[in-house]
Amino acid sequence: MRIDILCLFPEMFASPLDQSIVKRAREQGFVDIVIHNIRDYTYDKHHTADDYPYGGGPGMVLKPEPIFEAVEAIKQEMGGSVPVILLSPQGRLFSQSVAQELALQPHLVLICGHYEGLDERVCEHLATDEISIGDYVLSGGELAALVVVDAIVRLIPGVLGSQDSASNDSHSDGLLEYPQYTRPQVYRGWSVPAVLVSGNHAEIAQWRRRQAILRTAKRRPDLLDRGNICDEERKWMLENLLNPK
Ligand code: ADE
């Protein structure tokens, strides 16, 4: 997979892309991430990437020309059509299912907005998608692009070994993840649930599924409908919500 990122602050990407799973994925050739400075596609002495808004008002607006030219240069180099995704608080909400959808693409272009916004002609005539990582406003799209890249890269087949597969992740089956424990078995008097040291794999699987349902019901009831919960599980859940142990 190849991901091109257009931004005004390329230095923001160096450390996050050079750690942990994303670093390993890049080193092993699963993903090629190329950062472009929008200012490199300007022609004036001061490399001006923004200008005053037509109609007046506060703040500056990113100019369309350098962004169009950067995307066109990438398309020319790579050939073919490519999803061009604008990161902005006005986009559709990012989620695990959007990450799964994007992880299937061989090539993505991400555009990070800044200042008060960017010229609407970029949204209308260049971007094919607009994504928000949540209902809050960041100073720019760089951190949002990093979130999107991290969530996508770990879903590329082969990036996570079977050891740390994404299939148990929160949200991957629509529910939050079940509680996890490691050694010591007793810490400050708090014991690991007995079922997890029982060696009974069927009981462990049932306990985990039920804990995932209970946790989702308590913390994110809005997600419960996605979990394909059967009648028996629903009964158990309601009993445990009413009479917590
Ligand atoms: N840029 C500024 N805020 C953002 C957000 N919430 N999501 C994506 N890009 C952004």
mmCIF file of C-alpha atoms and ligand atoms in Angstrom:
data_model
loop_
_atom_site.group_PDB
_atom_site.id
_atom_site.type_symbol
_atom_site.label_atom_id
_atom_site.label_comp_id
_atom_site.label_asym_id
_atom_site.label_seq_id
_atom_site.Cartn_x
_atom_site.Cartn_y
_atom_site.Cartn_z
ATOM 1 C CA MET A 1 0.000 0.000 0.000
ATOM 2 C CA ARG A 2 1.132 3.549 -0.653
ATOM 3 C CA ILE A 3 -0.076 6.589 1.315
ATOM 4 C CA ASP A 4 0.800 10.146 0.223
ATOM 5 C CA ILE A 5 0.175 12.863 2.817
ATOM 6 C CA LEU A 6 0.021 16.571 1.901
ATOM 7 C CA CYS A 7 0.534 18.963 4.785
ATOM 8 C CA LEU A 8 2.100 22.208 6.004
ATOM 9 C CA PHE A 9 4.018 20.666 8.936
ATOM 10 C CA PRO A 10 5.884 17.569 7.669
ATOM 11 C CA GLU A 11 8.016 17.366 10.833
ATOM 12 C CA MET A 12 4.937 16.308 12.790
ATOM 13 C CA PHE A 13 5.055 12.896 11.089
ATOM 14 C CA ALA A 14 8.653 11.819 11.695
ATOM 15 C CA SER A 15 8.424 10.335 15.174
ATOM 16 C CA PRO A 16 4.923 8.781 15.105
ATOM 17 C CA LEU A 17 5.630 6.973 11.820
ATOM 18 C CA ASP A 18 8.958 5.745 13.143
ATOM 19 C CA GLN A 19 7.671 3.734 16.111
ATOM 20 C CA SER A 20 6.129 0.390 16.860
ATOM 21 C CA ILE A 21 3.824 -1.323 14.359
ATOM 22 C CA VAL A 22 3.829 1.434 11.709
ATOM 23 C CA LYS A 23 7.634 1.509 11.723
ATOM 24 C CA ARG A 24 7.792 -2.273 11.295
ATOM 25 C CA ALA A 25 5.167 -2.207 8.533
ATOM 26 C CA ARG A 26 7.203 0.400 6.629
ATOM 27 C CA GLU A 27 10.483 -1.453 7.121
ATOM 28 C CA GLN A 28 8.936 -4.717 5.903
ATOM 29 C CA GLY A 29 7.494 -3.046 2.809
ATOM 30 C CA PHE A 30 3.796 -3.388 3.691
ATOM 31 C CA VAL A 31 3.301 0.364 3.348
ATOM 32 C CA ASP A 32 5.175 3.234 1.733
ATOM 33 C CA ILE A 33 4.271 6.558 3.368
ATOM 34 C CA VAL A 34 5.381 9.713 1.532
ATOM 35 C CA ILE A 35 5.033 13.132 3.185
ATOM 36 C CA HIS A 36 4.730 16.197 0.929
ATOM 37 C CA ASN A 37 5.052 19.820 2.035
ATOM 38 C CA ILE A 38 2.301 21.847 0.355
ATOM 39 C CA ARG A 39 4.706 24.811 0.278
ATOM 40 C CA ASP A 40 6.947 22.887 -2.144
ATOM 41 C CA TYR A 41 4.208 23.374 -4.747
ATOM 42 C CA THR A 42 4.170 27.189 -4.490
ATOM 43 C CA TYR A 43 6.140 29.452 -6.816
ATOM 44 C CA ASP A 44 6.481 32.797 -5.010
ATOM 45 C CA LYS A 45 9.524 33.826 -3.001
ATOM 46 C CA HIS A 46 7.789 33.371 0.350
ATOM 47 C CA HIS A 47 6.149 30.006 -0.526
ATOM 48 C CA THR A 48 2.729 31.347 0.334
ATOM 49 C CA ALA A 49 0.233 28.546 0.917
ATOM 50 C CA ASP A 50 -2.640 30.621 2.355
ATOM 51 C CA ASP A 51 -4.491 33.877 1.711
ATOM 52 C CA TYR A 52 -7.267 36.081 3.108
ATOM 53 C CA PRO A 53 -10.842 34.805 2.818
ATOM 54 C CA TYR A 54 -13.043 36.362 0.136
ATOM 55 C CA GLY A 55 -15.850 38.237 1.857
ATOM 56 C CA GLY A 56 -13.664 39.020 4.867
ATOM 57 C CA GLY A 57 -13.606 37.419 8.296
ATOM 58 C CA PRO A 58 -10.935 36.075 10.623
ATOM 59 C CA GLY A 59 -8.105 33.721 9.752
ATOM 60 C CA MET A 60 -6.522 32.549 6.566
ATOM 61 C CA VAL A 61 -7.608 30.034 3.939
ATOM 62 C CA LEU A 62 -5.364 27.488 2.213
ATOM 63 C CA LYS A 63 -4.965 28.294 -1.485
ATOM 64 C CA PRO A 64 -6.180 25.760 -4.039
ATOM 65 C CA GLU A 65 -3.288 25.849 -6.552
ATOM 66 C CA PRO A 66 -0.498 24.119 -4.543
ATOM 67 C CA ILE A 67 -2.877 21.398 -3.350
ATOM 68 C CA PHE A 68 -4.226 20.663 -6.845
ATOM 69 C CA GLU A 69 -0.688 20.624 -8.254
ATOM 70 C CA ALA A 70 0.643 18.326 -5.532
ATOM 71 C CA VAL A 71 -2.177 15.801 -6.042
ATOM 72 C CA GLU A 72 -1.784 15.956 -9.833
ATOM 73 C CA ALA A 73 1.975 15.324 -9.520
ATOM 74 C CA ILE A 74 1.291 12.272 -7.335
ATOM 75 C CA LYS A 75 -1.334 10.955 -9.760
ATOM 76 C CA GLN A 76 1.075 11.406 -12.657
ATOM 77 C CA GLU A 77 3.828 9.532 -10.807
ATOM 78 C CA MET A 78 1.602 6.661 -9.656
ATOM 79 C CA GLY A 79 -0.901 6.445 -12.518
ATOM 80 C CA GLY A 80 -4.515 5.408 -12.125
ATOM 81 C CA SER A 81 -7.238 6.895 -9.992
ATOM 82 C CA VAL A 82 -6.751 7.226 -6.257
ATOM 83 C CA PRO A 83 -9.019 8.152 -3.334
ATOM 84 C CA VAL A 84 -8.154 11.716 -2.255
ATOM 85 C CA ILE A 85 -9.203 12.152 1.364
ATOM 86 C CA LEU A 86 -9.472 15.498 3.051
ATOM 87 C CA LEU A 87 -9.099 15.503 6.853
ATOM 88 C CA SER A 88 -11.503 18.055 8.297
ATOM 89 C CA PRO A 89 -14.001 18.436 11.135
ATOM 90 C CA GLN A 90 -16.742 18.562 8.471
ATOM 91 C CA GLY A 91 -16.075 15.060 7.150
ATOM 92 C CA ARG A 92 -17.858 11.756 7.741
ATOM 93 C CA LEU A 93 -16.918 10.262 11.093
ATOM 94 C CA PHE A 94 -13.905 7.913 11.109
ATOM 95 C CA SER A 95 -14.521 4.467 12.621
ATOM 96 C CA GLN A 96 -13.123 0.937 12.565
ATOM 97 C CA SER A 97 -15.352 0.110 9.591
ATOM 98 C CA VAL A 98 -14.028 3.140 7.647
ATOM 99 C CA ALA A 99 -10.486 1.988 8.521
ATOM 100 C CA GLN A 100 -11.335 -1.509 7.209
ATOM 101 C CA GLU A 101 -12.714 -0.016 4.003
ATOM 102 C CA LEU A 102 -9.610 2.154 3.433
ATOM 103 C CA ALA A 103 -7.178 -0.673 4.265
ATOM 104 C CA LEU A 104 -8.357 -2.439 1.079
ATOM 105 C CA GLN A 105 -7.060 0.387 -1.152
ATOM 106 C CA PRO A 106 -3.631 0.054 -2.783
ATOM 107 C CA HIS A 107 -3.088 3.837 -2.732
ATOM 108 C CA LEU A 108 -4.465 6.774 -0.721
ATOM 109 C CA VAL A 109 -3.818 10.517 -0.767
ATOM 110 C CA LEU A 110 -4.519 12.383 2.493
ATOM 111 C CA ILE A 111 -4.780 16.184 2.575
ATOM 112 C CA CYS A 112 -4.302 17.948 5.905
ATOM 113 C CA GLY A 113 -6.142 21.258 6.168
ATOM 114 C CA HIS A 114 -5.017 24.155 8.342
ATOM 115 C CA TYR A 115 -5.864 27.688 9.459
ATOM 116 C CA GLU A 116 -9.545 28.590 9.155
ATOM 117 C CA GLY A 117 -10.007 26.100 6.381
ATOM 118 C CA LEU A 118 -9.175 25.530 2.785
ATOM 119 C CA ASP A 119 -10.567 26.759 -0.490
ATOM 120 C CA GLU A 120 -13.903 25.002 -1.121
ATOM 121 C CA ARG A 121 -12.836 24.109 -4.678
ATOM 122 C CA VAL A 122 -10.436 21.536 -3.171
ATOM 123 C CA CYS A 123 -13.371 19.863 -1.393
ATOM 124 C CA GLU A 124 -15.635 20.039 -4.445
ATOM 125 C CA HIS A 125 -13.332 19.225 -7.321
ATOM 126 C CA LEU A 126 -10.303 17.380 -5.935
ATOM 127 C CA ALA A 127 -11.195 15.457 -2.776
ATOM 128 C CA THR A 128 -13.214 12.265 -3.258
ATOM 129 C CA ASP A 129 -13.881 11.853 0.477
ATOM 130 C CA GLU A 130 -13.784 13.986 3.625
ATOM 131 C CA ILE A 131 -13.087 12.407 7.010
ATOM 132 C CA SER A 132 -13.314 13.737 10.581
ATOM 133 C CA ILE A 133 -11.756 11.828 13.486
ATOM 134 C CA GLY A 134 -14.276 13.235 15.961
ATOM 135 C CA ASP A 135 -16.482 16.146 16.898
ATOM 136 C CA TYR A 136 -13.756 18.512 18.054
ATOM 137 C CA VAL A 137 -11.471 20.916 16.216
ATOM 138 C CA LEU A 138 -7.735 20.263 15.944
ATOM 139 C CA SER A 139 -5.220 22.915 14.891
ATOM 140 C CA GLY A 140 -4.699 21.028 11.680
ATOM 141 C CA GLY A 141 -5.277 17.765 9.881
ATOM 142 C CA GLU A 142 -1.822 16.298 10.627
ATOM 143 C CA LEU A 143 -2.776 14.570 13.881
ATOM 144 C CA ALA A 144 -5.998 13.325 12.261
ATOM 145 C CA ALA A 145 -3.999 11.898 9.329
ATOM 146 C CA LEU A 146 -1.715 10.097 11.802
ATOM 147 C CA VAL A 147 -4.720 8.572 13.548
ATOM 148 C CA VAL A 148 -6.168 7.400 10.228
ATOM 149 C CA VAL A 149 -2.826 6.001 9.017
ATOM 150 C CA ASP A 150 -2.187 4.126 12.262
ATOM 151 C CA ALA A 151 -5.656 2.563 12.265
ATOM 152 C CA ILE A 152 -5.343 1.526 8.602
ATOM 153 C CA VAL A 153 -1.776 0.194 8.628
ATOM 154 C CA ARG A 154 -2.430 -2.324 11.404
ATOM 155 C CA LEU A 155 -5.247 -3.788 9.287
ATOM 156 C CA ILE A 156 -3.071 -4.486 6.237
ATOM 157 C CA PRO A 157 -2.862 -8.302 6.017
ATOM 158 C CA GLY A 158 0.474 -9.495 7.408
ATOM 159 C CA VAL A 159 1.291 -6.340 9.414
ATOM 160 C CA LEU A 160 0.146 -7.833 12.721
ATOM 161 C CA GLY A 161 1.382 -11.357 13.363
ATOM 162 C CA SER A 162 -1.210 -13.907 14.501
ATOM 163 C CA GLN A 163 0.199 -13.195 17.989
ATOM 164 C CA ASP A 164 -1.319 -9.709 18.066
ATOM 165 C CA SER A 165 -4.021 -10.095 15.464
ATOM 166 C CA ALA A 166 -6.558 -7.308 15.030
ATOM 167 C CA SER A 167 -9.469 -9.742 15.215
ATOM 168 C CA ASN A 168 -9.823 -9.384 19.017
ATOM 169 C CA ASP A 169 -9.619 -5.595 18.958
ATOM 170 C CA SER A 170 -12.378 -3.482 20.426
ATOM 171 C CA HIS A 171 -14.844 -2.637 17.634
ATOM 172 C CA SER A 172 -13.636 -5.379 15.279
ATOM 173 C CA ASP A 173 -16.735 -7.489 16.097
ATOM 174 C CA GLY A 174 -18.843 -4.430 16.914
ATOM 175 C CA LEU A 175 -18.267 -4.746 20.683
ATOM 176 C CA LEU A 176 -15.672 -3.349 23.078
ATOM 177 C CA GLU A 177 -12.845 -5.725 23.963
ATOM 178 C CA TYR A 178 -13.097 -8.062 26.974
ATOM 179 C CA PRO A 179 -10.807 -7.462 30.019
ATOM 180 C CA GLN A 180 -7.254 -8.819 29.741
ATOM 181 C CA TYR A 181 -4.902 -9.960 32.533
ATOM 182 C CA THR A 182 -1.293 -11.089 32.760
ATOM 183 C CA ARG A 183 0.991 -12.283 35.562
ATOM 184 C CA PRO A 184 1.115 -12.078 38.546
ATOM 185 C CA GLN A 185 -2.040 -14.116 39.177
ATOM 186 C CA VAL A 186 -2.623 -12.214 42.448
ATOM 187 C CA TYR A 187 -1.538 -8.566 42.662
ATOM 188 C CA ARG A 188 -2.131 -6.563 45.868
ATOM 189 C CA GLY A 189 -4.796 -9.082 46.766
ATOM 190 C CA TRP A 190 -6.660 -8.733 43.432
ATOM 191 C CA SER A 191 -6.953 -12.108 41.687
ATOM 192 C CA VAL A 192 -7.259 -12.844 38.002
ATOM 193 C CA PRO A 193 -10.744 -14.325 37.276
ATOM 194 C CA ALA A 194 -10.518 -18.069 37.979
ATOM 195 C CA VAL A 195 -11.945 -19.074 34.598
ATOM 196 C CA LEU A 196 -8.870 -17.616 32.816
ATOM 197 C CA VAL A 197 -6.527 -20.017 34.619
ATOM 198 C CA SER A 198 -8.893 -23.003 34.303
ATOM 199 C CA GLY A 199 -7.488 -24.178 30.975
ATOM 200 C CA ASN A 200 -11.072 -24.680 29.723
ATOM 201 C CA HIS A 201 -11.014 -22.929 26.350
ATOM 202 C CA ALA A 202 -14.762 -23.091 25.728
ATOM 203 C CA GLU A 203 -15.493 -21.520 29.115
ATOM 204 C CA ILE A 204 -12.816 -18.868 28.545
ATOM 205 C CA ALA A 205 -14.323 -17.990 25.152
ATOM 206 C CA GLN A 206 -17.805 -17.726 26.677
ATOM 207 C CA TRP A 207 -16.547 -15.588 29.578
ATOM 208 C CA ARG A 208 -14.769 -13.227 27.168
ATOM 209 C CA ARG A 209 -17.775 -12.880 24.906
ATOM 210 C CA ARG A 210 -20.058 -12.161 27.880
ATOM 211 C CA GLN A 211 -17.612 -9.634 29.386
ATOM 212 C CA ALA A 212 -17.369 -7.869 26.018
ATOM 213 C CA ILE A 213 -21.184 -7.659 25.906
ATOM 214 C CA LEU A 214 -21.432 -6.436 29.516
ATOM 215 C CA ARG A 215 -18.719 -3.824 29.066
ATOM 216 C CA THR A 216 -20.322 -2.551 25.864
ATOM 217 C CA ALA A 217 -23.746 -2.397 27.550
ATOM 218 C CA LYS A 218 -22.331 -0.363 30.451
ATOM 219 C CA ARG A 219 -20.016 1.959 28.558
ATOM 220 C CA ARG A 220 -21.331 2.195 24.992
ATOM 221 C CA PRO A 221 -24.942 0.988 24.863
ATOM 222 C CA ASP A 222 -25.211 2.744 21.468
ATOM 223 C CA LEU A 223 -22.949 0.005 20.034
ATOM 224 C CA LEU A 224 -24.849 -3.038 21.358
ATOM 225 C CA ASP A 225 -26.979 -3.531 18.256
ATOM 226 C CA ARG A 226 -23.859 -4.234 16.187
ATOM 227 C CA GLY A 227 -22.791 -7.172 18.362
ATOM 228 C CA ASN A 228 -25.198 -9.869 17.055
ATOM 229 C CA ILE A 229 -26.233 -10.760 20.584
ATOM 230 C CA CYS A 230 -28.405 -13.875 20.857
ATOM 231 C CA ASP A 231 -31.400 -14.266 23.219
ATOM 232 C CA GLU A 232 -29.440 -16.282 25.766
ATOM 233 C CA GLU A 233 -26.672 -13.645 25.853
ATOM 234 C CA ARG A 234 -29.189 -10.831 26.154
ATOM 235 C CA LYS A 235 -30.861 -12.560 29.115
ATOM 236 C CA TRP A 236 -27.485 -13.038 30.832
ATOM 237 C CA MET A 237 -26.573 -9.425 30.149
ATOM 238 C CA LEU A 238 -29.801 -8.011 31.609
ATOM 239 C CA GLU A 239 -29.457 -10.183 34.738
ATOM 240 C CA ASN A 240 -25.896 -8.985 35.244
ATOM 241 C CA LEU A 241 -26.721 -5.338 34.614
ATOM 242 C CA LEU A 242 -29.480 -5.541 37.233
ATOM 243 C CA ASN A 243 -27.471 -7.585 39.761
ATOM 244 C CA PRO A 244 -23.773 -6.789 39.256
ATOM 245 C CA LYS A 245 -21.467 -9.323 40.967
HETATM 246 N N1 ADE B 1 -8.829 18.973 11.300
HETATM 247 C C1 ADE B 1 -9.215 19.737 12.341
HETATM 248 N N2 ADE B 1 -10.033 19.067 13.145
HETATM 249 C C2 ADE B 1 -10.197 17.820 12.607
HETATM 250 C C3 ADE B 1 -10.932 16.674 12.958
HETATM 251 N N3 ADE B 1 -11.697 16.638 14.054
HETATM 252 N N4 ADE B 1 -10.852 15.594 12.167
HETATM 253 C C4 ADE B 1 -10.110 15.612 11.050
HETATM 254 N N5 ADE B 1 -9.385 16.673 10.655
HETATM 255 C C5 ADE B 1 -9.426 17.769 11.422
#
